[in-house]
Short mmCIF file of C-alpha atoms in Angstrom, two decimals:
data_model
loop_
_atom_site.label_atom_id
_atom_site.label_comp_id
_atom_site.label_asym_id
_atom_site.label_seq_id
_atom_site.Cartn_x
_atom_site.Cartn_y
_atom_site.Cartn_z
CA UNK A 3 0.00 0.00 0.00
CA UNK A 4 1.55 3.20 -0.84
CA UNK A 5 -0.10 6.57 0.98
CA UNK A 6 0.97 9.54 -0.84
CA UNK A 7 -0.20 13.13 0.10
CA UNK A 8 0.88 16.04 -2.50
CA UNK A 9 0.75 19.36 -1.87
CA UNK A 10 -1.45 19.81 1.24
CA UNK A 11 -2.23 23.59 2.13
CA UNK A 12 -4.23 23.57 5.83
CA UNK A 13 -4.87 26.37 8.37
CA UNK A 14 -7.31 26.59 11.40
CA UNK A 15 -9.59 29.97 11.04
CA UNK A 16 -8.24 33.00 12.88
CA UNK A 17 -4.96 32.03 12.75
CA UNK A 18 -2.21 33.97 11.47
CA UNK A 19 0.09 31.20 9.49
CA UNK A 20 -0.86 28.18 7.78
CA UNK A 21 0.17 25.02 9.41
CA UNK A 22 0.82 22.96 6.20
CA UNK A 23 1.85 24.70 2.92
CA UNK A 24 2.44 22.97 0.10
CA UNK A 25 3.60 19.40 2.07
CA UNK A 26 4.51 16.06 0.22
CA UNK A 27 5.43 13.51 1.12
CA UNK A 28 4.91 9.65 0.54
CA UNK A 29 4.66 6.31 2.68
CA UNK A 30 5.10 3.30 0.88
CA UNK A 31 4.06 0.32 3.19
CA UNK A 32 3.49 -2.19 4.52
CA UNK A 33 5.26 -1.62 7.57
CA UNK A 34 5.69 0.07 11.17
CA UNK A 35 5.86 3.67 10.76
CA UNK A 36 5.62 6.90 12.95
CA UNK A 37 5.21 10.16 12.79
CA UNK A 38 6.51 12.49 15.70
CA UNK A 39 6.54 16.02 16.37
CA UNK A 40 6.59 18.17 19.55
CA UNK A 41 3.73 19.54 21.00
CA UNK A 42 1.69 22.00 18.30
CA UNK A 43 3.49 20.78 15.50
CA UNK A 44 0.41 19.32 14.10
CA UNK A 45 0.83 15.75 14.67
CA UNK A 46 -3.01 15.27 15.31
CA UNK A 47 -4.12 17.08 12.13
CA UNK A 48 -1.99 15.51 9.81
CA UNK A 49 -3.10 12.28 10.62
CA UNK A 50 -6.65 13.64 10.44
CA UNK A 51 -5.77 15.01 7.22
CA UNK A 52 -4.72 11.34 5.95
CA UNK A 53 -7.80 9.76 7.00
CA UNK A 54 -9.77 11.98 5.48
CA UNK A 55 -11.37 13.25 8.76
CA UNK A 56 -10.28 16.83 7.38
CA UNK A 57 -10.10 18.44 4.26
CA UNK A 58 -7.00 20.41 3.30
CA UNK A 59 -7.51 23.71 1.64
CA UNK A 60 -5.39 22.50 -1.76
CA UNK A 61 -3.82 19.42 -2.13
CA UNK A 62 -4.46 15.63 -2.44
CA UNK A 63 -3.95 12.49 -0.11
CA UNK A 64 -4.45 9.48 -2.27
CA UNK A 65 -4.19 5.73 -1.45
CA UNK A 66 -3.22 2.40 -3.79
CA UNK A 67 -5.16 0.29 -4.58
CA UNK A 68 -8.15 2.37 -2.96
CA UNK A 69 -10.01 -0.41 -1.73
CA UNK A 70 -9.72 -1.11 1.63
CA UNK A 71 -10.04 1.60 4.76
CA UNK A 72 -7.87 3.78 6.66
CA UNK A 73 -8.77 3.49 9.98
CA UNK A 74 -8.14 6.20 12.65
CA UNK A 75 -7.49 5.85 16.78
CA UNK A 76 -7.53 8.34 19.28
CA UNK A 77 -7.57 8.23 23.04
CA UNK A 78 -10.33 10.24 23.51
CA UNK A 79 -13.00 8.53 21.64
CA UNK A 80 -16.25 7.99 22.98
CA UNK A 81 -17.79 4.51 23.76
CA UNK A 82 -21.04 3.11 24.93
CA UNK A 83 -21.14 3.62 28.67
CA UNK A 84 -24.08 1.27 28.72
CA UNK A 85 -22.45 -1.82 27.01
CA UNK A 86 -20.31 -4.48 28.05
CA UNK A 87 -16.62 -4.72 26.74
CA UNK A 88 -17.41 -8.11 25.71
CA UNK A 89 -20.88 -6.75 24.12
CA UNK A 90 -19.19 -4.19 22.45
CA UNK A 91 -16.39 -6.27 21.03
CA UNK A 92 -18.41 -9.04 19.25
CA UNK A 93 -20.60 -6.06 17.44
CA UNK A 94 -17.32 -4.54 16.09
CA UNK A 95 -15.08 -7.35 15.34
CA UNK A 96 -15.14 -8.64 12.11
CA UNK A 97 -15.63 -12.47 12.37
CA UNK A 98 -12.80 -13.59 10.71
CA UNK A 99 -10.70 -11.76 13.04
CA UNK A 100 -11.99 -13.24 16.48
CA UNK A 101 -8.81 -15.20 16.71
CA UNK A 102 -6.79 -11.60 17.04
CA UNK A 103 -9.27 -11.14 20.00
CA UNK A 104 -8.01 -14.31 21.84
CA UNK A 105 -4.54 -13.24 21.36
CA UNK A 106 -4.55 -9.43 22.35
CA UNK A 107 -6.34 -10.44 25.42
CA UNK A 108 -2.90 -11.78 26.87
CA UNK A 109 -1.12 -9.10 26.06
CA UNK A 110 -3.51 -5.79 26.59
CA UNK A 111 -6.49 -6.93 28.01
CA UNK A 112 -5.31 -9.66 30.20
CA UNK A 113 -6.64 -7.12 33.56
CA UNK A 114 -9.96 -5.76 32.44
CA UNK A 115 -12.79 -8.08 32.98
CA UNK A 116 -14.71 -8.46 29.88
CA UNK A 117 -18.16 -8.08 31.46
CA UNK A 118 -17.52 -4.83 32.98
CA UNK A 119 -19.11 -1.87 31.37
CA UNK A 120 -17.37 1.25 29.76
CA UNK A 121 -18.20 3.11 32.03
CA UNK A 122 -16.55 1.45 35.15
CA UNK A 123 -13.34 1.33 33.34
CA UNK A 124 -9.90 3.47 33.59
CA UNK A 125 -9.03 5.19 31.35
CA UNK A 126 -5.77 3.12 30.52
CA UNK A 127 -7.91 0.13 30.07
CA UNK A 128 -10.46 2.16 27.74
CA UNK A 129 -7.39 2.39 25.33
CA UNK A 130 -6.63 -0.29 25.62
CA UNK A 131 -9.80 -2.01 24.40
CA UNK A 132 -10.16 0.61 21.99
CA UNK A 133 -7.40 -0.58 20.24
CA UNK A 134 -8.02 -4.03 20.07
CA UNK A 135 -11.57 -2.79 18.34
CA UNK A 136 -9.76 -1.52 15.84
CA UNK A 137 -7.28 -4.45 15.38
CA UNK A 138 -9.78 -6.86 14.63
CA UNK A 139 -11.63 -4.54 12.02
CA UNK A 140 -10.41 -5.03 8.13
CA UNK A 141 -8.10 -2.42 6.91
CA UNK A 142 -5.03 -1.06 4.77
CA UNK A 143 -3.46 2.01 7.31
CA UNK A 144 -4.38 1.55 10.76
CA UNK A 145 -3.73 5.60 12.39
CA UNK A 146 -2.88 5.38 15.91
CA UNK A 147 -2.71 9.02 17.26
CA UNK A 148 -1.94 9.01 20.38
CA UNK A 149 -4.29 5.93 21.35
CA UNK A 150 -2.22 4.26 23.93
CA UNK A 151 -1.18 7.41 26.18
CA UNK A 152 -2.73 6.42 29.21
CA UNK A 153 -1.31 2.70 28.92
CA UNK A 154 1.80 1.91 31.05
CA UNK A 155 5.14 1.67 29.45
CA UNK A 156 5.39 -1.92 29.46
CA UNK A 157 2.19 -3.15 28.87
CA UNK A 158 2.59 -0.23 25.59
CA UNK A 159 5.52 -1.87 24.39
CA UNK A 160 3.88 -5.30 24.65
CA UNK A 161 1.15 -3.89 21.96
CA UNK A 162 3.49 -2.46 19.82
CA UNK A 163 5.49 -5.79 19.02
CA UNK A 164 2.33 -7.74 18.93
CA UNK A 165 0.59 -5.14 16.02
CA UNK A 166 4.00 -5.28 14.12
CA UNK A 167 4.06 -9.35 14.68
CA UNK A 168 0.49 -10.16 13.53
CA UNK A 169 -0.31 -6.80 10.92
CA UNK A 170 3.43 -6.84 9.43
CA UNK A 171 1.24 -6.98 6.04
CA UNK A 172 -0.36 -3.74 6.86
CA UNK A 173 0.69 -0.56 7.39
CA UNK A 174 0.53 1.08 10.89
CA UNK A 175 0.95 5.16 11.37
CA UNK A 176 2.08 5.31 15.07
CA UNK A 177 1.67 8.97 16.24
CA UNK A 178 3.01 9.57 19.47
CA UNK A 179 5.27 11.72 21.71
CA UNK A 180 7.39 8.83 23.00
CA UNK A 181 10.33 9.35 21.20
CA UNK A 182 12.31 6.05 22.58
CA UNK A 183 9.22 3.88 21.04
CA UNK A 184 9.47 5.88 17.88
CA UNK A 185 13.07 5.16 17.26
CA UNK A 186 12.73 1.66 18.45
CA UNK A 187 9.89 0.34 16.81
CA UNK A 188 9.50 2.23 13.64
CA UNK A 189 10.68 0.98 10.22
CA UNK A 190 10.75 4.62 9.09
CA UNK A 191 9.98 8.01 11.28
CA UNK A 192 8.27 11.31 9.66
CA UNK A 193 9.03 14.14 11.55
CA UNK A 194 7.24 17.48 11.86
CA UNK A 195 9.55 20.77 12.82
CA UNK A 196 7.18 24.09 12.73
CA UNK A 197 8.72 26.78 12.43
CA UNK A 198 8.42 30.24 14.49
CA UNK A 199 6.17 31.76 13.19
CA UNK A 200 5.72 30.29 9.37
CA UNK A 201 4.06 27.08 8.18
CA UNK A 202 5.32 23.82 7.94
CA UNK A 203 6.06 23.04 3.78
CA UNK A 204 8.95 20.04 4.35
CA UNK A 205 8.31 16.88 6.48
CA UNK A 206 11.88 15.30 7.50
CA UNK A 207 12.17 11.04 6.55
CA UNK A 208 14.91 8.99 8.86
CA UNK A 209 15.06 5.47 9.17
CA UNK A 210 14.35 3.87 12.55
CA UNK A 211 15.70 0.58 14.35
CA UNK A 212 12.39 -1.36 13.39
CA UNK A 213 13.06 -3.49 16.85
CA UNK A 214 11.60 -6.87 16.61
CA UNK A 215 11.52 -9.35 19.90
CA UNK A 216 13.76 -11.95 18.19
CA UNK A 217 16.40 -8.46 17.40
CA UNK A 218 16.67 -6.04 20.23
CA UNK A 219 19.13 -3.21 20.07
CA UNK A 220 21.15 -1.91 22.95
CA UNK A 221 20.06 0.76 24.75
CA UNK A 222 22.67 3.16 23.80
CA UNK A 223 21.65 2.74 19.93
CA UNK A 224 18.43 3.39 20.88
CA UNK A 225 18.98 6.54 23.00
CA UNK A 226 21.29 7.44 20.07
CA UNK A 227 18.57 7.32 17.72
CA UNK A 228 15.83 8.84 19.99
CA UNK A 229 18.47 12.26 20.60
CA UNK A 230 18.80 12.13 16.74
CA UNK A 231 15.15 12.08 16.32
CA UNK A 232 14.39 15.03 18.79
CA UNK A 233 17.52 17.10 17.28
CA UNK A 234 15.46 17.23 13.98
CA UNK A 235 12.14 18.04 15.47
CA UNK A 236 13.71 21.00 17.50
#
């Protein structure tokens, strides 16, 4: 699947600069990638912007082959207070992807009780289900903007290797402020640097370690990597 976006203009009303002029840039999956940015730099909207949640001013974000979805993640969707986790699960899940249910349970959901409701549930565990509807949904680009920030590092970094184990035929847009994860996990990082006071028109490309269980790095490449990552974004 190759995700392409050519010349996107955006701005929010009243202000004074544009945040994206004229930005192009392509990803060509499948694959693990991310896309980080510090605070402001319009991590959010871009990936909005790619999933077709909203429209740029000029410009084009196109998708091949076109069939198929791209899905999009936050952590502050809403859910059905009412409803079971288990309730809500089965209506979401597509059937042929049941079996990913029985497998994220031991590694996200393993401590929330599948009978509780929504709205007895933290708000780490709420992402965490959230996800996993996703996950068992069909698509091309799963967008996962800042879905797992109330989930505890470890149990975060248990996700992240299973999505790259079991969707390594899809392609994943990790958004996210965790720089370490970013340069760990990510075949390839996009990186957003605004500019005082001017838009952003160039989106920086580095490789990252791609970190697979069976291949970890050291932690000094991987602080190495995360310092380069943050040098470009500053």
């Amino acid at each position: 699947m190759i995700l392409s976006a050519s010349g996107i203009t955006f701005g929010y009303p009243k202000e004074e600069w544009l945040l994206f002029e004229n930005l192009s840039f392509t990803i060509k999956g499948p694959g693990f990638f991310s896309l980080f940015g510090l605070s402001g730099a319009g991590k959010s909207t871009l990936g909005k912007i790619l999933a077709g949640i909203l429209k740029p001013s000029r410009g084009l974000v196109k998708k091949e082959p076109a069939s198929g979805p791209i899905l999009y993640s936050h952590s502050e969707e809403r859910f059905p207070n009412w409803e079971s986790v288990y309730q809500h699960l089965q209506k979401v899940s597509v059937k042929d992807n049941q079996h990913l249910l029985e497998k994220f349970k031991k590694i996200g959901l393993e401590s929330v009780d599948l009978n509780t409701r929504f709205k007895d549930l933290s708000q780490g565990q709420k992402n965490r289900v959230n996800i996993a509807r996703y996950l068992t949904q069909n698509f091309d680009c799963l967008i996962i903007d800042e879905a797992l920030s109330n989930v505890d590092e470890p149990t975060r970094e248990k996700i992240l290797q299973f999505i790259k184990k079991e969707f390594s035929n899809r392609t994943i847009l990790y958004i996210s402020h965790h720089v370490i994860e970013v340069a760990r996990f990510s075949k390839q990082i996009f990186i957003l640097k605004r500019p005082t006071n001017s838009s952003i028109k160039k989106l920086f490309k580095i490789k990252g370690l791609d970190e697979t269980p069976c291949c970890p790095y050291p932690q000094s490449t991987i602080k190495e990597k995360g310092i380069e990552v943050l040098e470009i974004a500053t």
